[in-house]
Tab-separated table of C-alpha atoms and ligand atoms in Angstrom:
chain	number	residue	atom	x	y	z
A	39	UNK	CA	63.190	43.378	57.359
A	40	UNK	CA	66.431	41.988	58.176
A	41	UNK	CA	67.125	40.645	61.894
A	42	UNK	CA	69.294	41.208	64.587
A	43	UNK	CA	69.664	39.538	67.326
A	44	UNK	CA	71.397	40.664	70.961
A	45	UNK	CA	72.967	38.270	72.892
A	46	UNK	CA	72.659	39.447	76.713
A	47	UNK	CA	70.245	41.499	77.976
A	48	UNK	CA	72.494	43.668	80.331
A	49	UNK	CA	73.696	47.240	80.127
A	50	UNK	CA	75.473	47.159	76.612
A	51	UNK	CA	72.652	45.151	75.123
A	52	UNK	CA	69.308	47.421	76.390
A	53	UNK	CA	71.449	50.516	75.365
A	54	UNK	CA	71.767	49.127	71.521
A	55	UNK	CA	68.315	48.186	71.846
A	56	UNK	CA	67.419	51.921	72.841
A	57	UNK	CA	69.255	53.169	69.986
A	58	UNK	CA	68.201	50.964	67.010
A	59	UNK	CA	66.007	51.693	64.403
A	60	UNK	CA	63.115	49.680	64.487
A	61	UNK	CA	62.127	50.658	60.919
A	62	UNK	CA	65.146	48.944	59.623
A	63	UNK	CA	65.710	45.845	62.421
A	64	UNK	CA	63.656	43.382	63.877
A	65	UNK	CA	65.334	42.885	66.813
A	66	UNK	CA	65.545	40.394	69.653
A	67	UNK	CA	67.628	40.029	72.717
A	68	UNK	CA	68.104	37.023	74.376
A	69	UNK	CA	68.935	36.943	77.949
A	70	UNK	CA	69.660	33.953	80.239
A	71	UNK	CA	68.200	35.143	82.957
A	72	UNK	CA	64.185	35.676	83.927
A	73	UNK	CA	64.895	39.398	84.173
A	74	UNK	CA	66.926	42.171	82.767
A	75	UNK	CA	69.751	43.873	83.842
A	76	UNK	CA	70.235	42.506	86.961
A	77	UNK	CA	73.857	43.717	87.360
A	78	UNK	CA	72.988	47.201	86.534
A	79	UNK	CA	70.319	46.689	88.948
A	80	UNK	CA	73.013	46.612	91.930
A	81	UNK	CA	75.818	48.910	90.503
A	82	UNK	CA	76.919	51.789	92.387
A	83	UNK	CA	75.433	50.421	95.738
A	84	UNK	CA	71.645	50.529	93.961
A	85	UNK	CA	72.023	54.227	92.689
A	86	UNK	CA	73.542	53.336	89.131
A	87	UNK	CA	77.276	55.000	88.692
A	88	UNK	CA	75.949	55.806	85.210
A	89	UNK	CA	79.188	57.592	83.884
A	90	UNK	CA	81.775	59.989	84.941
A	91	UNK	CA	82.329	63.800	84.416
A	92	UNK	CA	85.416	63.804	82.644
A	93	UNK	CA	84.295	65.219	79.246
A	94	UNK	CA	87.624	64.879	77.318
A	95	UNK	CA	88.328	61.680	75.705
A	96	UNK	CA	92.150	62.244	76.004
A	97	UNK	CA	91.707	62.194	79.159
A	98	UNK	CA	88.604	59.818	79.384
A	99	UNK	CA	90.708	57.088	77.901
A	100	UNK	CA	93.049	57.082	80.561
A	101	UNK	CA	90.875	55.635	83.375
A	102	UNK	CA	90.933	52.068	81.412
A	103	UNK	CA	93.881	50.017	82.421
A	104	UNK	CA	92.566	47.864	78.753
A	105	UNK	CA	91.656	48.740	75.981
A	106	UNK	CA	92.444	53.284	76.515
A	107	UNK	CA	94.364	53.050	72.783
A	108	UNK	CA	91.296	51.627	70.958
A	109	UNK	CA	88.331	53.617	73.118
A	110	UNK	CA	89.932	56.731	71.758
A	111	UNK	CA	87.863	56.794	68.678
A	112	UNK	CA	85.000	55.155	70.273
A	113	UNK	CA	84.304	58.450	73.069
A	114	UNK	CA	85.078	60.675	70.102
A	115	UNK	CA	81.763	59.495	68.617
A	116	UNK	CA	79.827	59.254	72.209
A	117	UNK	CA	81.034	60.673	75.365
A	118	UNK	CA	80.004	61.247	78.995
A	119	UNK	CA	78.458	64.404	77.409
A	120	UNK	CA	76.429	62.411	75.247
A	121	UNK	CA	75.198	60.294	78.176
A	122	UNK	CA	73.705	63.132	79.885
A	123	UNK	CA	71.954	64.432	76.450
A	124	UNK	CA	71.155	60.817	75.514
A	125	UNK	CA	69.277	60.549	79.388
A	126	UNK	CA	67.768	63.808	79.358
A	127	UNK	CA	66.104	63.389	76.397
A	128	UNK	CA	64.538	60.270	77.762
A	129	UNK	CA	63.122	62.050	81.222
A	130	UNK	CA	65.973	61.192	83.247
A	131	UNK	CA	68.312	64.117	85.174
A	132	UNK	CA	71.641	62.597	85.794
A	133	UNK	CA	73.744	64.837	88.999
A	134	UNK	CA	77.319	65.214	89.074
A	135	UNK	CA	78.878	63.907	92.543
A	136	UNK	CA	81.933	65.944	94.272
A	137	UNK	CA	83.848	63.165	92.600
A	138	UNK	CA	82.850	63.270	89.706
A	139	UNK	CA	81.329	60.419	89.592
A	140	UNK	CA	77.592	60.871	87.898
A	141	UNK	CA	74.201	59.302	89.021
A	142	UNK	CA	70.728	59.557	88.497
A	143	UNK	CA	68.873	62.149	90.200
A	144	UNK	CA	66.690	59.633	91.376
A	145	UNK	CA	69.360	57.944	93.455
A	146	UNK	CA	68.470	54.710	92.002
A	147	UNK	CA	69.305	52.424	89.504
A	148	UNK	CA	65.495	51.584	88.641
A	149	UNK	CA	65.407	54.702	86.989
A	150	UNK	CA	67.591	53.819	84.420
A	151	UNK	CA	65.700	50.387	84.038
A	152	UNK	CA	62.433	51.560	83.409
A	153	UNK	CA	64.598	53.706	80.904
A	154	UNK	CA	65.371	51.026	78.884
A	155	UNK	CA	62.785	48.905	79.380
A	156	UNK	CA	60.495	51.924	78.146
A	157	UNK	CA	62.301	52.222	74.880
A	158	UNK	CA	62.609	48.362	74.134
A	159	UNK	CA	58.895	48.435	74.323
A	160	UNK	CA	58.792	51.511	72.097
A	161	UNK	CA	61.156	49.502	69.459
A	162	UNK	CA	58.621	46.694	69.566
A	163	UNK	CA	61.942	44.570	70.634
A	164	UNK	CA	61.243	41.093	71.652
A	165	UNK	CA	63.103	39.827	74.867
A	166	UNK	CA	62.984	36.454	75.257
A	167	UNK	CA	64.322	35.625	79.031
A	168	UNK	CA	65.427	32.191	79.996
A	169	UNK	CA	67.115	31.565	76.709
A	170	UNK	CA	70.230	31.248	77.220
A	171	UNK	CA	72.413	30.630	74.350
A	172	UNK	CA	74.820	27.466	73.832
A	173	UNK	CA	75.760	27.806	70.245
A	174	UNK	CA	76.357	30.087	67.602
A	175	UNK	CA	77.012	28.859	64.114
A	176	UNK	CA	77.688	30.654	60.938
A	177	UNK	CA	75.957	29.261	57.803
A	178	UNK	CA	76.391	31.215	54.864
A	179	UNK	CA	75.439	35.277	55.447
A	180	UNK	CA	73.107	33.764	58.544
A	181	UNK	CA	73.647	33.362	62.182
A	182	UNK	CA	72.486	30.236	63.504
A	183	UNK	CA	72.038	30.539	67.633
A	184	UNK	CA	70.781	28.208	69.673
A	185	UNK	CA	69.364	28.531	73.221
A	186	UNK	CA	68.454	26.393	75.654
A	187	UNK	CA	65.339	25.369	73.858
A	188	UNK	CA	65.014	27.137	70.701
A	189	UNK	CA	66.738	27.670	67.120
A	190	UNK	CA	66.944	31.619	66.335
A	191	UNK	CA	68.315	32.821	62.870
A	192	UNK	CA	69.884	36.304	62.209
A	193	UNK	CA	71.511	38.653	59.573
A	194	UNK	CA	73.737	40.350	62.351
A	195	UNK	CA	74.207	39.521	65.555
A	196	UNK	CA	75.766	41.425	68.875
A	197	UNK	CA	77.276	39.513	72.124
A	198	UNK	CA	76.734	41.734	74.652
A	199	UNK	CA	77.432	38.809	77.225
A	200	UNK	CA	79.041	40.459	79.682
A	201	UNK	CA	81.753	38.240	81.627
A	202	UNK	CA	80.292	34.714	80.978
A	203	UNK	CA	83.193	32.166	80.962
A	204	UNK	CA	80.723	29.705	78.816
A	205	UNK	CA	80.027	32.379	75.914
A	206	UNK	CA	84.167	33.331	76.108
A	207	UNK	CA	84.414	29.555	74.681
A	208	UNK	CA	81.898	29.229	72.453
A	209	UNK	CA	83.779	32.513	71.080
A	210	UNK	CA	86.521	31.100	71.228
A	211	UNK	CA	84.982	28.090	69.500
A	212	UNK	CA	83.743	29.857	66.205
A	213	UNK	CA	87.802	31.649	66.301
A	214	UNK	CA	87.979	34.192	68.448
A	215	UNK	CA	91.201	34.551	70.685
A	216	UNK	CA	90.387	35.203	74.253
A	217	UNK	CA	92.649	36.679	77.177
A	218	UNK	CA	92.051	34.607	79.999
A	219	UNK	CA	89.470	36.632	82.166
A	220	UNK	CA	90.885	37.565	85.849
A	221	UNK	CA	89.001	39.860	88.608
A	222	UNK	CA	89.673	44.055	88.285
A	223	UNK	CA	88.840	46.236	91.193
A	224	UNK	CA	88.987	44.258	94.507
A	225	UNK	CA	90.564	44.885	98.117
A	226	UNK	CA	93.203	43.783	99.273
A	227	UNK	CA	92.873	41.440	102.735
A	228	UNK	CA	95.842	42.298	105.470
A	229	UNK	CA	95.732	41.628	109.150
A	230	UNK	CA	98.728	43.512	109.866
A	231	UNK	CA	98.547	43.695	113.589
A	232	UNK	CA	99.399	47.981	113.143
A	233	UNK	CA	95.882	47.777	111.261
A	234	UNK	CA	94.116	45.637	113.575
A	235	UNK	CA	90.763	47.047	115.029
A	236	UNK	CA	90.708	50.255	113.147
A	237	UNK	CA	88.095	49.628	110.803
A	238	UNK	CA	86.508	53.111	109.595
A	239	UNK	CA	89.715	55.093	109.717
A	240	UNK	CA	90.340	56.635	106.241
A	241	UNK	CA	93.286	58.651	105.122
A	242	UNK	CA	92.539	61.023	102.242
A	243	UNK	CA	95.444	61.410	100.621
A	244	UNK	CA	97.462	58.108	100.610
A	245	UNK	CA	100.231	56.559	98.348
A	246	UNK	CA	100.801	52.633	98.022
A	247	UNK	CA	102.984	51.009	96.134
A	248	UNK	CA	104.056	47.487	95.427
A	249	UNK	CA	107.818	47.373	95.538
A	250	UNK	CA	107.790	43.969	93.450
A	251	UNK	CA	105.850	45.224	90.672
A	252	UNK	CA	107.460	49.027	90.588
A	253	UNK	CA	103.613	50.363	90.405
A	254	UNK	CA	102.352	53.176	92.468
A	255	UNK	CA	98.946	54.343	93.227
A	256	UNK	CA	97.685	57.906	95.287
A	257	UNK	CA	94.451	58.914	96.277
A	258	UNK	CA	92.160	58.051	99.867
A	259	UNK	CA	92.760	54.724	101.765
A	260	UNK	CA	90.667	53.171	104.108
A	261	UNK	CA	90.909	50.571	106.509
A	262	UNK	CA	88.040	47.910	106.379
A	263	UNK	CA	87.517	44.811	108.766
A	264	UNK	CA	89.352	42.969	106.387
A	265	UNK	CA	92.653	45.241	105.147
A	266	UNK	CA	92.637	47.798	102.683
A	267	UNK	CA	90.293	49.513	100.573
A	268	UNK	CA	89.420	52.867	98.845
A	269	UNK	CA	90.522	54.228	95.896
A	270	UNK	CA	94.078	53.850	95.741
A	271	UNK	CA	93.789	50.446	96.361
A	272	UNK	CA	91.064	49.773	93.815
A	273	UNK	CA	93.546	51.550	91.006
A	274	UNK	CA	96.263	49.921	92.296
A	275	UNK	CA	93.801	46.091	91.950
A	276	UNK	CA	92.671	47.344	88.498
A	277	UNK	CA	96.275	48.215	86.841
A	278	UNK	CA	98.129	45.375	88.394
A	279	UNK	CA	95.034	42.571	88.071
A	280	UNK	CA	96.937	40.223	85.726
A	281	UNK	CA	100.431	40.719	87.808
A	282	UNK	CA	98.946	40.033	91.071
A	283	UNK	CA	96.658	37.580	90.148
A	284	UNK	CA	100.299	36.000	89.105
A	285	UNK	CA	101.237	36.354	92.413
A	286	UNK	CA	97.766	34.908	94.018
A	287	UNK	CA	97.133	37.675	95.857
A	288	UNK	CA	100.122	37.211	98.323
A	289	UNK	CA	102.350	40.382	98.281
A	290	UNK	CA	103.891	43.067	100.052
A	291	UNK	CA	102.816	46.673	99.873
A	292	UNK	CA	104.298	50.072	100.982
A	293	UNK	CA	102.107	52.852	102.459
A	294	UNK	CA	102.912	55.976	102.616
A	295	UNK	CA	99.939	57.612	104.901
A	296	UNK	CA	99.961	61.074	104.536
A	297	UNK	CA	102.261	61.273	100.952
A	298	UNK	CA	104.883	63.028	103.322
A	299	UNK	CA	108.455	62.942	103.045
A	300	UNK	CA	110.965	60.863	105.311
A	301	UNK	CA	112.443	64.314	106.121
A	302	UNK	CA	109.837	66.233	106.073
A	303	UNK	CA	108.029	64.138	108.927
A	304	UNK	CA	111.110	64.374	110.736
A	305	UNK	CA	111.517	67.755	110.600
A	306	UNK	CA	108.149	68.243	112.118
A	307	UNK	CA	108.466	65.897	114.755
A	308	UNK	CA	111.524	67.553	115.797
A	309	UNK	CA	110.391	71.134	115.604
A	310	UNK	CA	106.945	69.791	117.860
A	311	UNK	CA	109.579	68.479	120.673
A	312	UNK	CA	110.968	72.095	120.721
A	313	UNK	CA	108.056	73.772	120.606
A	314	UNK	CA	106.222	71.381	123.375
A	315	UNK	CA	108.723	69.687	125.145
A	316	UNK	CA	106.706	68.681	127.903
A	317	UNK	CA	104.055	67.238	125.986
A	318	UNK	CA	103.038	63.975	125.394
A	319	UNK	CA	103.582	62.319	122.086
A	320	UNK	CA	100.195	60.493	122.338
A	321	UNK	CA	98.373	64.019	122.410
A	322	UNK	CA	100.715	65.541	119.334
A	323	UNK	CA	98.528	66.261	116.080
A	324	UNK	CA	100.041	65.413	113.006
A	325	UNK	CA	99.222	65.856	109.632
A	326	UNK	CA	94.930	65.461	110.805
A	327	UNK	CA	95.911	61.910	111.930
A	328	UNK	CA	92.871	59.841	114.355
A	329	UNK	CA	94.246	59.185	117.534
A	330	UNK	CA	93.165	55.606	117.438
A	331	UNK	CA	95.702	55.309	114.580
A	332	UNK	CA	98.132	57.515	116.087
A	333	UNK	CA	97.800	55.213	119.414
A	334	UNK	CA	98.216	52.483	117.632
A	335	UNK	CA	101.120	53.286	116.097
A	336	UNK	CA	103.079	54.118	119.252
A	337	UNK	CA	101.798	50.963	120.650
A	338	UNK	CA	103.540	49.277	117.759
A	339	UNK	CA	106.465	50.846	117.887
A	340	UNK	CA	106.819	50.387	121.410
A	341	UNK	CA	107.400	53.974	122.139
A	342	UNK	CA	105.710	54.223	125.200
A	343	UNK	CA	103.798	57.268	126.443
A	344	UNK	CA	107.376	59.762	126.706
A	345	UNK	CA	107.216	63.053	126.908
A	346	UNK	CA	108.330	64.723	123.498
A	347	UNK	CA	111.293	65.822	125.063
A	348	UNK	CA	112.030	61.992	125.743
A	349	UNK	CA	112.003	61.232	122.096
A	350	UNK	CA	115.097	59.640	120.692
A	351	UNK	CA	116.526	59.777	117.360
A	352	UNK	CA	115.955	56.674	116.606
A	353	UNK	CA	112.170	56.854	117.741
A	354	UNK	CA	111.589	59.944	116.039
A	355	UNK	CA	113.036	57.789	112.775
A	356	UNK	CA	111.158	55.008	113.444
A	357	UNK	CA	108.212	57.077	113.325
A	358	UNK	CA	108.744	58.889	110.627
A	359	UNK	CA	109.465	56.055	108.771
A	360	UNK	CA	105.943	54.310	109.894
A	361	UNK	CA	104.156	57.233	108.698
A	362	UNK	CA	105.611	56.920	105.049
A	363	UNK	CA	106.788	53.900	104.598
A	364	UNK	CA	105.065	51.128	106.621
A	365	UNK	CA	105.039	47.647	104.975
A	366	UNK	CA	101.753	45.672	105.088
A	367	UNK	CA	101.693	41.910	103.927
A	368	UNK	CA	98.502	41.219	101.475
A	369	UNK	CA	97.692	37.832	101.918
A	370	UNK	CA	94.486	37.517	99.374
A	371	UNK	CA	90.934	39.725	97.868
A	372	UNK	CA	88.282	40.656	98.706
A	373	UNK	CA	84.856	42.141	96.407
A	374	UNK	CA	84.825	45.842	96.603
A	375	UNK	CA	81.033	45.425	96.829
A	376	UNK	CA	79.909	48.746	94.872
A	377	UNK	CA	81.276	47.480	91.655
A	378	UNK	CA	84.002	44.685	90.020
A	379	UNK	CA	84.604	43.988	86.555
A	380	UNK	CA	86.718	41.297	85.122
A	381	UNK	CA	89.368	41.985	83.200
A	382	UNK	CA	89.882	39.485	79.827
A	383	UNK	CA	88.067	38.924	77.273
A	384	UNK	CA	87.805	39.223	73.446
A	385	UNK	CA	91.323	40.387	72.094
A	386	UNK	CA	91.170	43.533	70.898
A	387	UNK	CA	93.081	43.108	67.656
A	388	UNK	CA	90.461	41.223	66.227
A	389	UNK	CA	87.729	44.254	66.868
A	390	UNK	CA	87.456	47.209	64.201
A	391	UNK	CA	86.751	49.994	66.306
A	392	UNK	CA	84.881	51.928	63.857
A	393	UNK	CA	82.000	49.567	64.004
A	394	UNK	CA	82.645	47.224	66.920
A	395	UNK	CA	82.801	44.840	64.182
A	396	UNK	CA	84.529	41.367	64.814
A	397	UNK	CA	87.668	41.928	61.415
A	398	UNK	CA	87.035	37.469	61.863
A	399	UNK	CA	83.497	37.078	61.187
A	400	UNK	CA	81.440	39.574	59.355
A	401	UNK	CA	78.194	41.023	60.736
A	402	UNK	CA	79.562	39.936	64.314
A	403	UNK	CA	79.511	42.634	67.063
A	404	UNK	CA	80.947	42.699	71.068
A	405	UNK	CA	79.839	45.312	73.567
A	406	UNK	CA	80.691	45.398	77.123
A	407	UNK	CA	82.906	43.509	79.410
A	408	UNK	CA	82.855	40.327	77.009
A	409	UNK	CA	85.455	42.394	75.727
A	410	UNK	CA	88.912	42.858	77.039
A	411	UNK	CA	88.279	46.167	78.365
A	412	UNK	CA	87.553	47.522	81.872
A	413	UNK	CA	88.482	50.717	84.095
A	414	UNK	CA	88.755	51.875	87.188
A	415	UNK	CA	86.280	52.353	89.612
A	416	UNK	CA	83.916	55.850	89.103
A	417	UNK	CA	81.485	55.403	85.787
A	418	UNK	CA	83.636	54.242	83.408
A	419	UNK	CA	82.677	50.800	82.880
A	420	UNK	CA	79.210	52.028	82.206
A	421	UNK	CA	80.224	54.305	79.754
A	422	UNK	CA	82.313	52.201	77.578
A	423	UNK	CA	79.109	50.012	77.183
A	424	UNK	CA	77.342	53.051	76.180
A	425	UNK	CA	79.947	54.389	73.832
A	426	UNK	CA	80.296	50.651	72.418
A	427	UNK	CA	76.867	49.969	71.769
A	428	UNK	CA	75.554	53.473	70.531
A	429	UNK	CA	78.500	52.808	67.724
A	430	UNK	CA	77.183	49.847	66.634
A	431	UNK	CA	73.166	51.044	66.666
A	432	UNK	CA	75.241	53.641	64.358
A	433	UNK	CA	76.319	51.627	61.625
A	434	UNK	CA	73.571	49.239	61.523
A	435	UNK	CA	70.904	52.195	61.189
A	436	UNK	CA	73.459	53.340	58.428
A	437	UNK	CA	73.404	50.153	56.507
A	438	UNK	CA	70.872	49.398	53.695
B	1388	FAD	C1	78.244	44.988	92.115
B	1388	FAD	C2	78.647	45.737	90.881
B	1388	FAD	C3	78.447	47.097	90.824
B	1388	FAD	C4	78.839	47.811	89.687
B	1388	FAD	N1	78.636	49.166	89.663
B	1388	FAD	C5	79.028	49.880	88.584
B	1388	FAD	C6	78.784	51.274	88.503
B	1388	FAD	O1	78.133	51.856	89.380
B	1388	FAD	N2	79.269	51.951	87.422
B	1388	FAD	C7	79.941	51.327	86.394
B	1388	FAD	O2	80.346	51.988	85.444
B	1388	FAD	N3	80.123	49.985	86.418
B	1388	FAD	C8	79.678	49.268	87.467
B	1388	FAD	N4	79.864	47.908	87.494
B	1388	FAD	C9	80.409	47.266	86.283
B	1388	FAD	C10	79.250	47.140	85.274
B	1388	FAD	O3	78.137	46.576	85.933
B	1388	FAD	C11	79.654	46.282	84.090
B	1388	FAD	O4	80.801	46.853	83.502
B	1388	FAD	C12	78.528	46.248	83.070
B	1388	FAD	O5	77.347	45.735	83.633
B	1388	FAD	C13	78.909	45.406	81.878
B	1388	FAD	O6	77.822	45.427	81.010
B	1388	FAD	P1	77.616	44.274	79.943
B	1388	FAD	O7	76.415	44.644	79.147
B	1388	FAD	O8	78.869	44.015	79.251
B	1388	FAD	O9	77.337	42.981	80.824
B	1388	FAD	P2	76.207	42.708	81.881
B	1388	FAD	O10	75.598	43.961	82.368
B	1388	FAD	O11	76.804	41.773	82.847
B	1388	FAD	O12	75.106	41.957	81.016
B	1388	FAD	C14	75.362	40.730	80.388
B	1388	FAD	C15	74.048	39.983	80.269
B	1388	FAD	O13	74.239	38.852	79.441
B	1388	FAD	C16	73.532	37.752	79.971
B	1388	FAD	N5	74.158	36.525	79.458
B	1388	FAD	C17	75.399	36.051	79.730
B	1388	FAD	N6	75.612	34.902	79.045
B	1388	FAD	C18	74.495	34.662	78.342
B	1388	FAD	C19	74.117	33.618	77.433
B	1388	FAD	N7	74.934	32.598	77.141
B	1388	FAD	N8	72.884	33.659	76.885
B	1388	FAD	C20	72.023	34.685	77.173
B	1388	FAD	N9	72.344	35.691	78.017
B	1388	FAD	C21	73.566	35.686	78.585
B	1388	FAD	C22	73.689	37.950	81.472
B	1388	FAD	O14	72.669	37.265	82.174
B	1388	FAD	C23	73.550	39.467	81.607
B	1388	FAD	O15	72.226	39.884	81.807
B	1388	FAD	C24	79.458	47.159	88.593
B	1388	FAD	C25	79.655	45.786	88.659
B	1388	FAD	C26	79.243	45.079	89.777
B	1388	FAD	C27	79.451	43.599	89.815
């Protein structure tokens, strides 16, 4: 029987494992660590984001800031749709969140573990923990590896390494080009005095933008003890990564609150002072804002607590223009703690996309985030590991 050996036992790796046919493989994954899956383990706050409900791989392929062009093919062979057969078949229910996002009905990632582990054991696959792997050689059709303390030899071989700087250079050792890896989906530290002790306050429907880098992101904001966070921001972190990681993390964004005009904010502030001219502008409601926020705002401004009638031009402007268009210095990151990715990784070009086939070294195959692919926040990351690795069980059950 011919061998295969999986470098990394992580999500990409146990999934291949799960899908290969023992009848045609001996198969064993080595894995650094002295358990499995230990990232999957925390992902999605414990409960396992295990994919996303967007069932159209046009439209799939548009959550991944790197690597959408090549996935294309890749979700037309295994999509979020085939996740939920692939699980169900296996015993576990996966629930669709308001958001789309997708999680076991379990609530927790074990689940999805003891899914894996439950099939490697039905595959007969060895996994050897503690080896972690410092070499790879080719010599002849074989794949020389070498671990920490042992020799393994093997007729095709998958890194499935996740983002490991050490296995990016031995890659890059045996001729692999590598894009230098840099963090995706992180926060973005401010302490704006106009943000300053309102921690918790969220705004649903947001827009930021980064003037210098003409990029623009909508969807909720919140404000964390730190700065910024929520979705917008976690787009905005995953399609700008190499940019502002350029710019270490010091720049200057734009938020528009409430995705309101200039004018049209005006126009309502005017029309409340002649509806209510005798009331206060710290008890106006506009557009569902908190009053904490609100308060704060007037504090900043310095328009003190007038009656609406009192309201001049220019401090109905100036609020206006707070409310879409305040500028927020970014002075760092921090870890959005429910998931990160890195973005980097194996260049693309050299990957055939029909097999996840290295087009340098034959029998060589990359699933996961050793690539240079990642995506936004919400299930995706996950399911290009999936889609990655299932197409690779493919061919290698196909082969003779
Ligand atoms: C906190 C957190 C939460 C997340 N939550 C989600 C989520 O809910 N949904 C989602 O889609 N994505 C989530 N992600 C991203 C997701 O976890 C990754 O995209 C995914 O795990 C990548 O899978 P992988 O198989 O490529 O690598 P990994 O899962 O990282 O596995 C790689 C494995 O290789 C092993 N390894 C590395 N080097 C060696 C070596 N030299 N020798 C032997 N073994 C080695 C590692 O120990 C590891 O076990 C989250 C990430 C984080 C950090």
């Amino acid at each position: 029987m011919k061998k295969l050996i999986i470098i990394g036992g992580g999500a990409s790796g146990f999934f291949l494992a799960s899908n290969i046919n023992s009848n045609k493989w001996e198969t064993i994954i080595l894995e650094q660590a002295k358990s499995p899956l230990q990232k999957l383990k925390i992902s999605g706050g414990g409960r396992c984001n295990v994919t996303n409900a967007c069932f159209i791989p046009k439209k799939l392929v548009k959550f991944y800031p790197r690597g959408s062009k090549e996935l294309l093919s890749v979700f037309n062979h295994f999509q979020p749709s085939d996740t939920f057969e692939w699980f169900a078949q296996k015993g576990v229910n996966l629930k669709i969140e308001n958001d789309n996002r997708v999680f076991p009905e379990s609530n927790s990632s074990q689940t999805i573990i003891d899914t894996f582990i439950e099939q490697a054991n039905k595959k007969n696959i060895e996994i050897d923990y503690n080896s972690t792997v410092i070499n790879i050689k080719k010599i002849n059709d074989k794949f020389e590896i070498i671990t920490t303390h042992s020799t393994y030899y093997a007729d095709a071989l998958v890194v499935a390494t996740g983002s490991s700087l050490k296995m990016w250079k031995i890659l890059n050792q045996i001729g692999h080009t590598i894009i230098p890896p840099v963090p995706s989906l992180f926060t973005f530290l401010c302490d704006d005095p106009l943000i300053h002790n309102l921690q918790g306050i969220s705004f649903p429907e947001a827009e930021i933008h980064i003037p210098l880098l003409k990029c623009k992101e909508f969807g909720p904001l919140l404000i964390t003890h730190w700065g910024i966070s929520g979705p917008a921001v976690l787009k905005l972190s995953a399609w700008s990564a190499r940019e502002l990681y350029n710019l270490n993390y010091k720049f200057v964004v734009r938020v528009n609150w409430i995705s309101e005009t200039f004018d049209k904010v005006k126009e309502a502030l005017i029309q409340e002072k002649e509806n209510h001219p005798k009331k206060s502008i710290y008890s106006v409601k506009l557009y569902h804002l908190t009053h904490r926020f609100w308060n704060n705002l007037l504090g900043h401004l310095q328009i003190n607590d007038k009656n609406l009638a009192d309201l001049s031009k220019k401090d109905i402007n100036k609020i206006a223009e707070s409310l879409t268009n305040t500028q927020l210095s970014i002075n760092g990151k921090n870890t959005h703690k429910d998931e990160f990715v890195t973005a980097g990784g194996v260049d693309l070009k050299e990957i055939d996309f029909r097999t996840m086939q290295s087009k340098l070294i034959p029998n060589l195959y990359f699933a996961g985030e050793v690539l240079n692919i990642d995506a936004l926040t919400g299930g995706f990351n996950f399911q290009a590991c999936w889609s990655e690795a299932y197409i690779i069980s493919q061919y290698l059950n196909s082969l003779n």
